[in-house]
């Protein structure tokens, strides 16, 4: 199982992420700042999610520009998600991406999606965080024979759960949960055995619980006073 960290499209979070020297990242092509660091990562999953891709008149031009960028940086990109393009251009978009000769990912947005017809071309399937754990597991159990026979891998975006991990059906996860502490005052405390204690900023101890972490701050070289002061960079 692999864990990717999601690159949030805000400079402040990007810098906090870079300080942690992550090896596997999900990068949003529309966030140009993050693109500069492609060569610094061991494994990159590149996504391109933009509302204009659903515009029939703009779609192909935008995708062609994206594919050209991918060609120029192909040595640093490991997986490319098929952009959520205008339906009339979807086959053309897939054809353009196939020309790159790199792993292509399609994302399941709804439980009713049937992607079996793509198995010859797509070797990686992603699952949107809009789907519940139960829906993802039902989908995977339904299609696991196809996925295994075609050697496909499975990725879950923007969420992680013990249930999905222990199912043995998911190969990788990506998460942006590490930014929640700065945005909402939430504090996470990993207690072992895949368990996390969550202290909510709005309806619980939130930031107050951080007063307990002085010894851990010393251990991990974190500025304790800055943590208590809710400094965004320190919290992230």
Tab-separated table of C-alpha atoms in Angstrom:
chain	number	residue	atom	x	y	z
A	1	UNK	CA	0.000	0.000	0.000
A	2	UNK	CA	1.286	3.466	-0.921
A	3	UNK	CA	0.297	6.839	0.490
A	4	UNK	CA	0.475	9.947	-1.660
A	5	UNK	CA	0.191	13.443	-0.239
A	6	UNK	CA	-2.075	15.842	-2.115
A	7	UNK	CA	-0.632	19.183	-3.140
A	8	UNK	CA	-3.118	21.851	-2.096
A	9	UNK	CA	-3.418	24.839	-4.430
A	10	UNK	CA	-2.254	27.425	-1.930
A	11	UNK	CA	1.361	28.525	-1.673
A	12	UNK	CA	1.337	28.322	2.115
A	13	UNK	CA	0.363	24.644	2.106
A	14	UNK	CA	2.725	23.888	-0.772
A	15	UNK	CA	5.721	25.147	1.199
A	16	UNK	CA	4.647	23.212	4.291
A	17	UNK	CA	4.440	20.086	2.154
A	18	UNK	CA	7.850	20.643	0.558
A	19	UNK	CA	9.440	21.010	4.001
A	20	UNK	CA	8.381	17.443	4.733
A	21	UNK	CA	10.161	16.168	1.621
A	22	UNK	CA	7.372	13.828	0.431
A	23	UNK	CA	8.233	11.133	-2.094
A	24	UNK	CA	4.817	10.488	-3.613
A	25	UNK	CA	2.496	13.355	-4.462
A	26	UNK	CA	-0.720	14.145	-6.306
A	27	UNK	CA	-0.206	17.394	-8.179
A	28	UNK	CA	-2.913	19.539	-9.726
A	29	UNK	CA	-1.772	20.771	-13.143
A	30	UNK	CA	-3.822	23.949	-12.732
A	31	UNK	CA	-1.660	24.941	-9.764
A	32	UNK	CA	1.416	26.193	-11.614
A	33	UNK	CA	3.531	26.702	-8.467
A	34	UNK	CA	3.585	22.980	-7.705
A	35	UNK	CA	4.621	22.081	-11.257
A	36	UNK	CA	8.058	23.610	-10.625
A	37	UNK	CA	8.891	20.790	-8.216
A	38	UNK	CA	8.108	17.781	-10.413
A	39	UNK	CA	11.709	16.608	-10.504
A	40	UNK	CA	11.977	16.718	-6.696
A	41	UNK	CA	9.501	13.869	-6.176
A	42	UNK	CA	9.957	10.137	-6.511
A	43	UNK	CA	6.485	9.475	-7.877
A	44	UNK	CA	3.960	11.944	-9.305
A	45	UNK	CA	0.273	11.411	-10.006
A	46	UNK	CA	-0.780	14.337	-12.194
A	47	UNK	CA	-4.407	15.493	-12.308
A	48	UNK	CA	-6.044	18.277	-14.294
A	49	UNK	CA	-9.431	19.342	-12.995
A	50	UNK	CA	-10.827	22.520	-14.449
A	51	UNK	CA	-14.421	23.579	-15.158
A	52	UNK	CA	-13.475	24.794	-18.631
A	53	UNK	CA	-12.701	21.209	-19.672
A	54	UNK	CA	-16.450	20.620	-19.831
A	55	UNK	CA	-16.842	23.467	-22.330
A	56	UNK	CA	-17.077	21.880	-25.786
A	57	UNK	CA	-15.315	24.824	-27.485
A	58	UNK	CA	-12.391	24.968	-25.033
A	59	UNK	CA	-11.909	21.336	-24.112
A	60	UNK	CA	-9.571	20.046	-26.844
A	61	UNK	CA	-7.343	23.122	-26.806
A	62	UNK	CA	-6.854	22.838	-23.057
A	63	UNK	CA	-6.152	19.106	-23.224
A	64	UNK	CA	-3.674	19.490	-26.081
A	65	UNK	CA	-1.791	22.066	-24.014
A	66	UNK	CA	-1.840	19.678	-21.028
A	67	UNK	CA	-0.573	16.755	-23.139
A	68	UNK	CA	2.217	18.920	-24.568
A	69	UNK	CA	3.297	19.785	-21.021
A	70	UNK	CA	3.261	16.094	-20.112
A	71	UNK	CA	5.461	15.271	-23.117
A	72	UNK	CA	8.017	17.842	-22.018
A	73	UNK	CA	8.083	16.479	-18.460
A	74	UNK	CA	7.364	12.808	-19.044
A	75	UNK	CA	10.487	11.704	-17.109
A	76	UNK	CA	8.970	13.093	-13.892
A	77	UNK	CA	5.377	11.875	-14.246
A	78	UNK	CA	4.294	8.346	-13.310
A	79	UNK	CA	0.488	8.414	-13.569
A	80	UNK	CA	-1.826	10.808	-15.413
A	81	UNK	CA	-5.509	11.022	-14.613
A	82	UNK	CA	-7.784	11.377	-17.640
A	83	UNK	CA	-9.222	14.917	-17.368
A	84	UNK	CA	-12.969	15.157	-16.782
A	85	UNK	CA	-13.480	16.347	-20.360
A	86	UNK	CA	-16.559	17.223	-22.397
A	87	UNK	CA	-18.316	13.917	-23.286
A	88	UNK	CA	-18.080	14.554	-27.040
A	89	UNK	CA	-14.285	14.716	-26.802
A	90	UNK	CA	-13.603	11.993	-24.245
A	91	UNK	CA	-12.306	9.394	-26.748
A	92	UNK	CA	-9.996	11.967	-28.343
A	93	UNK	CA	-8.671	12.959	-24.930
A	94	UNK	CA	-7.967	9.323	-24.046
A	95	UNK	CA	-6.232	8.826	-27.407
A	96	UNK	CA	-3.976	11.850	-26.798
A	97	UNK	CA	-2.982	10.544	-23.380
A	98	UNK	CA	-2.286	7.047	-24.683
A	99	UNK	CA	0.307	8.543	-27.033
A	100	UNK	CA	2.376	9.490	-23.969
A	101	UNK	CA	3.060	5.828	-23.122
A	102	UNK	CA	2.599	6.325	-19.383
A	103	UNK	CA	0.150	4.845	-16.864
A	104	UNK	CA	-3.313	6.357	-17.311
A	105	UNK	CA	-5.905	6.643	-14.569
A	106	UNK	CA	-9.667	6.934	-14.875
A	107	UNK	CA	-11.641	8.058	-11.840
A	108	UNK	CA	-14.910	6.531	-10.704
A	109	UNK	CA	-17.175	9.388	-9.646
A	110	UNK	CA	-20.401	7.459	-9.121
A	111	UNK	CA	-21.216	3.935	-7.999
A	112	UNK	CA	-23.119	3.353	-11.255
A	113	UNK	CA	-20.086	4.114	-13.480
A	114	UNK	CA	-19.097	1.200	-15.712
A	115	UNK	CA	-15.486	1.493	-16.771
A	116	UNK	CA	-14.919	-2.110	-17.849
A	117	UNK	CA	-14.721	-1.043	-21.517
A	118	UNK	CA	-11.588	0.951	-20.671
A	119	UNK	CA	-9.604	-1.941	-19.206
A	120	UNK	CA	-7.510	-2.448	-22.363
A	121	UNK	CA	-6.247	1.136	-22.209
A	122	UNK	CA	-6.345	2.102	-18.539
A	123	UNK	CA	-4.180	0.403	-15.938
A	124	UNK	CA	-5.111	2.478	-12.914
A	125	UNK	CA	-8.493	3.362	-11.470
A	126	UNK	CA	-9.110	6.124	-8.968
A	127	UNK	CA	-12.081	6.538	-6.664
A	128	UNK	CA	-13.523	9.905	-5.755
A	129	UNK	CA	-13.886	10.832	-2.082
A	130	UNK	CA	-17.558	11.495	-2.893
A	131	UNK	CA	-18.072	7.734	-2.672
A	132	UNK	CA	-18.449	6.149	0.759
A	133	UNK	CA	-16.122	3.356	1.898
A	134	UNK	CA	-18.988	0.905	1.504
A	135	UNK	CA	-19.678	2.023	-2.085
A	136	UNK	CA	-15.995	1.703	-3.008
A	137	UNK	CA	-15.774	-1.792	-1.526
A	138	UNK	CA	-18.968	-2.895	-3.284
A	139	UNK	CA	-17.644	-1.570	-6.604
A	140	UNK	CA	-14.270	-3.270	-6.168
A	141	UNK	CA	-15.783	-6.599	-5.164
A	142	UNK	CA	-18.056	-6.429	-8.196
A	143	UNK	CA	-15.222	-5.718	-10.664
A	144	UNK	CA	-12.178	-7.283	-8.957
A	145	UNK	CA	-11.975	-10.181	-11.429
A	146	UNK	CA	-11.688	-7.704	-14.333
A	147	UNK	CA	-9.226	-5.484	-12.490
A	148	UNK	CA	-6.940	-8.363	-11.539
A	149	UNK	CA	-7.012	-10.055	-14.929
A	150	UNK	CA	-6.005	-6.799	-16.630
A	151	UNK	CA	-3.359	-5.980	-13.987
A	152	UNK	CA	-5.034	-2.740	-12.893
A	153	UNK	CA	-4.143	-0.835	-9.737
A	154	UNK	CA	-6.612	1.044	-7.523
A	155	UNK	CA	-6.188	4.474	-5.928
A	156	UNK	CA	-8.505	6.373	-3.558
A	157	UNK	CA	-8.442	10.182	-3.633
A	158	UNK	CA	-8.696	12.496	-0.624
A	159	UNK	CA	-9.531	9.874	1.960
A	160	UNK	CA	-8.123	6.902	3.818
A	161	UNK	CA	-9.717	4.328	6.095
A	162	UNK	CA	-8.663	1.215	7.948
A	163	UNK	CA	-11.530	-0.712	6.343
A	164	UNK	CA	-10.334	0.073	2.808
A	165	UNK	CA	-6.727	-0.682	3.710
A	166	UNK	CA	-7.481	-4.081	5.237
A	167	UNK	CA	-9.690	-5.070	2.287
A	168	UNK	CA	-6.566	-5.732	0.223
A	169	UNK	CA	-8.327	-4.246	-2.810
A	170	UNK	CA	-6.731	-0.767	-2.738
A	171	UNK	CA	-3.117	-0.173	-3.781
A	172	UNK	CA	-2.716	3.486	-2.820
A	173	UNK	CA	-4.377	6.436	-1.132
A	174	UNK	CA	-3.861	10.190	-1.240
A	175	UNK	CA	-4.794	12.656	1.446
A	176	UNK	CA	-5.015	16.377	2.071
A	177	UNK	CA	-6.185	15.880	5.677
A	178	UNK	CA	-2.870	17.237	6.962
A	179	UNK	CA	-4.092	20.791	6.182
A	180	UNK	CA	-7.307	20.539	8.209
A	181	UNK	CA	-5.594	21.545	11.443
A	182	UNK	CA	-4.683	24.937	10.036
A	183	UNK	CA	-7.983	25.512	8.265
A	184	UNK	CA	-10.408	24.391	10.968
A	185	UNK	CA	-8.426	24.177	14.204
A	186	UNK	CA	-8.642	20.379	14.251
A	187	UNK	CA	-5.917	18.316	15.941
A	188	UNK	CA	-5.125	14.706	15.039
A	189	UNK	CA	-3.297	12.373	17.420
A	190	UNK	CA	-2.117	9.036	16.011
A	191	UNK	CA	-2.368	6.455	18.797
A	192	UNK	CA	-1.139	3.390	16.889
A	193	UNK	CA	-2.750	0.366	15.242
A	194	UNK	CA	-4.170	2.510	12.419
A	195	UNK	CA	-6.170	4.566	14.918
A	196	UNK	CA	-6.393	8.346	15.077
A	197	UNK	CA	-7.892	10.501	17.817
A	198	UNK	CA	-9.544	13.614	16.412
A	199	UNK	CA	-10.110	16.784	18.423
A	200	UNK	CA	-12.421	19.149	16.558
A	201	UNK	CA	-11.811	22.883	16.673
A	202	UNK	CA	-15.463	23.859	16.537
A	203	UNK	CA	-17.032	21.310	18.868
A	204	UNK	CA	-14.257	19.839	20.986
A	205	UNK	CA	-10.857	20.450	22.522
A	206	UNK	CA	-9.386	21.317	19.138
A	207	UNK	CA	-6.420	23.580	19.747
A	208	UNK	CA	-6.371	23.183	23.550
A	209	UNK	CA	-5.229	19.574	23.310
A	210	UNK	CA	-1.995	20.777	21.712
A	211	UNK	CA	-0.804	21.864	25.157
A	212	UNK	CA	-0.155	18.172	25.862
A	213	UNK	CA	2.357	17.869	23.039
A	214	UNK	CA	5.371	19.714	24.463
A	215	UNK	CA	7.527	16.578	24.756
A	216	UNK	CA	6.645	15.511	21.216
A	217	UNK	CA	7.524	18.943	19.897
A	218	UNK	CA	10.954	18.575	21.490
A	219	UNK	CA	11.329	15.081	20.040
A	220	UNK	CA	10.415	16.124	16.491
A	221	UNK	CA	12.015	19.587	16.575
A	222	UNK	CA	8.714	21.484	16.340
A	223	UNK	CA	8.351	24.974	17.814
A	224	UNK	CA	5.955	24.392	20.734
A	225	UNK	CA	5.101	28.087	21.193
A	226	UNK	CA	4.315	28.460	17.500
A	227	UNK	CA	2.079	25.386	17.678
A	228	UNK	CA	0.095	26.917	20.533
A	229	UNK	CA	-0.082	30.202	18.626
A	230	UNK	CA	-1.744	28.314	15.751
A	231	UNK	CA	0.972	29.261	13.271
A	232	UNK	CA	-0.211	27.780	9.950
A	233	UNK	CA	3.194	26.549	8.832
A	234	UNK	CA	3.957	24.892	12.177
A	235	UNK	CA	0.545	23.248	12.452
A	236	UNK	CA	0.809	21.793	8.966
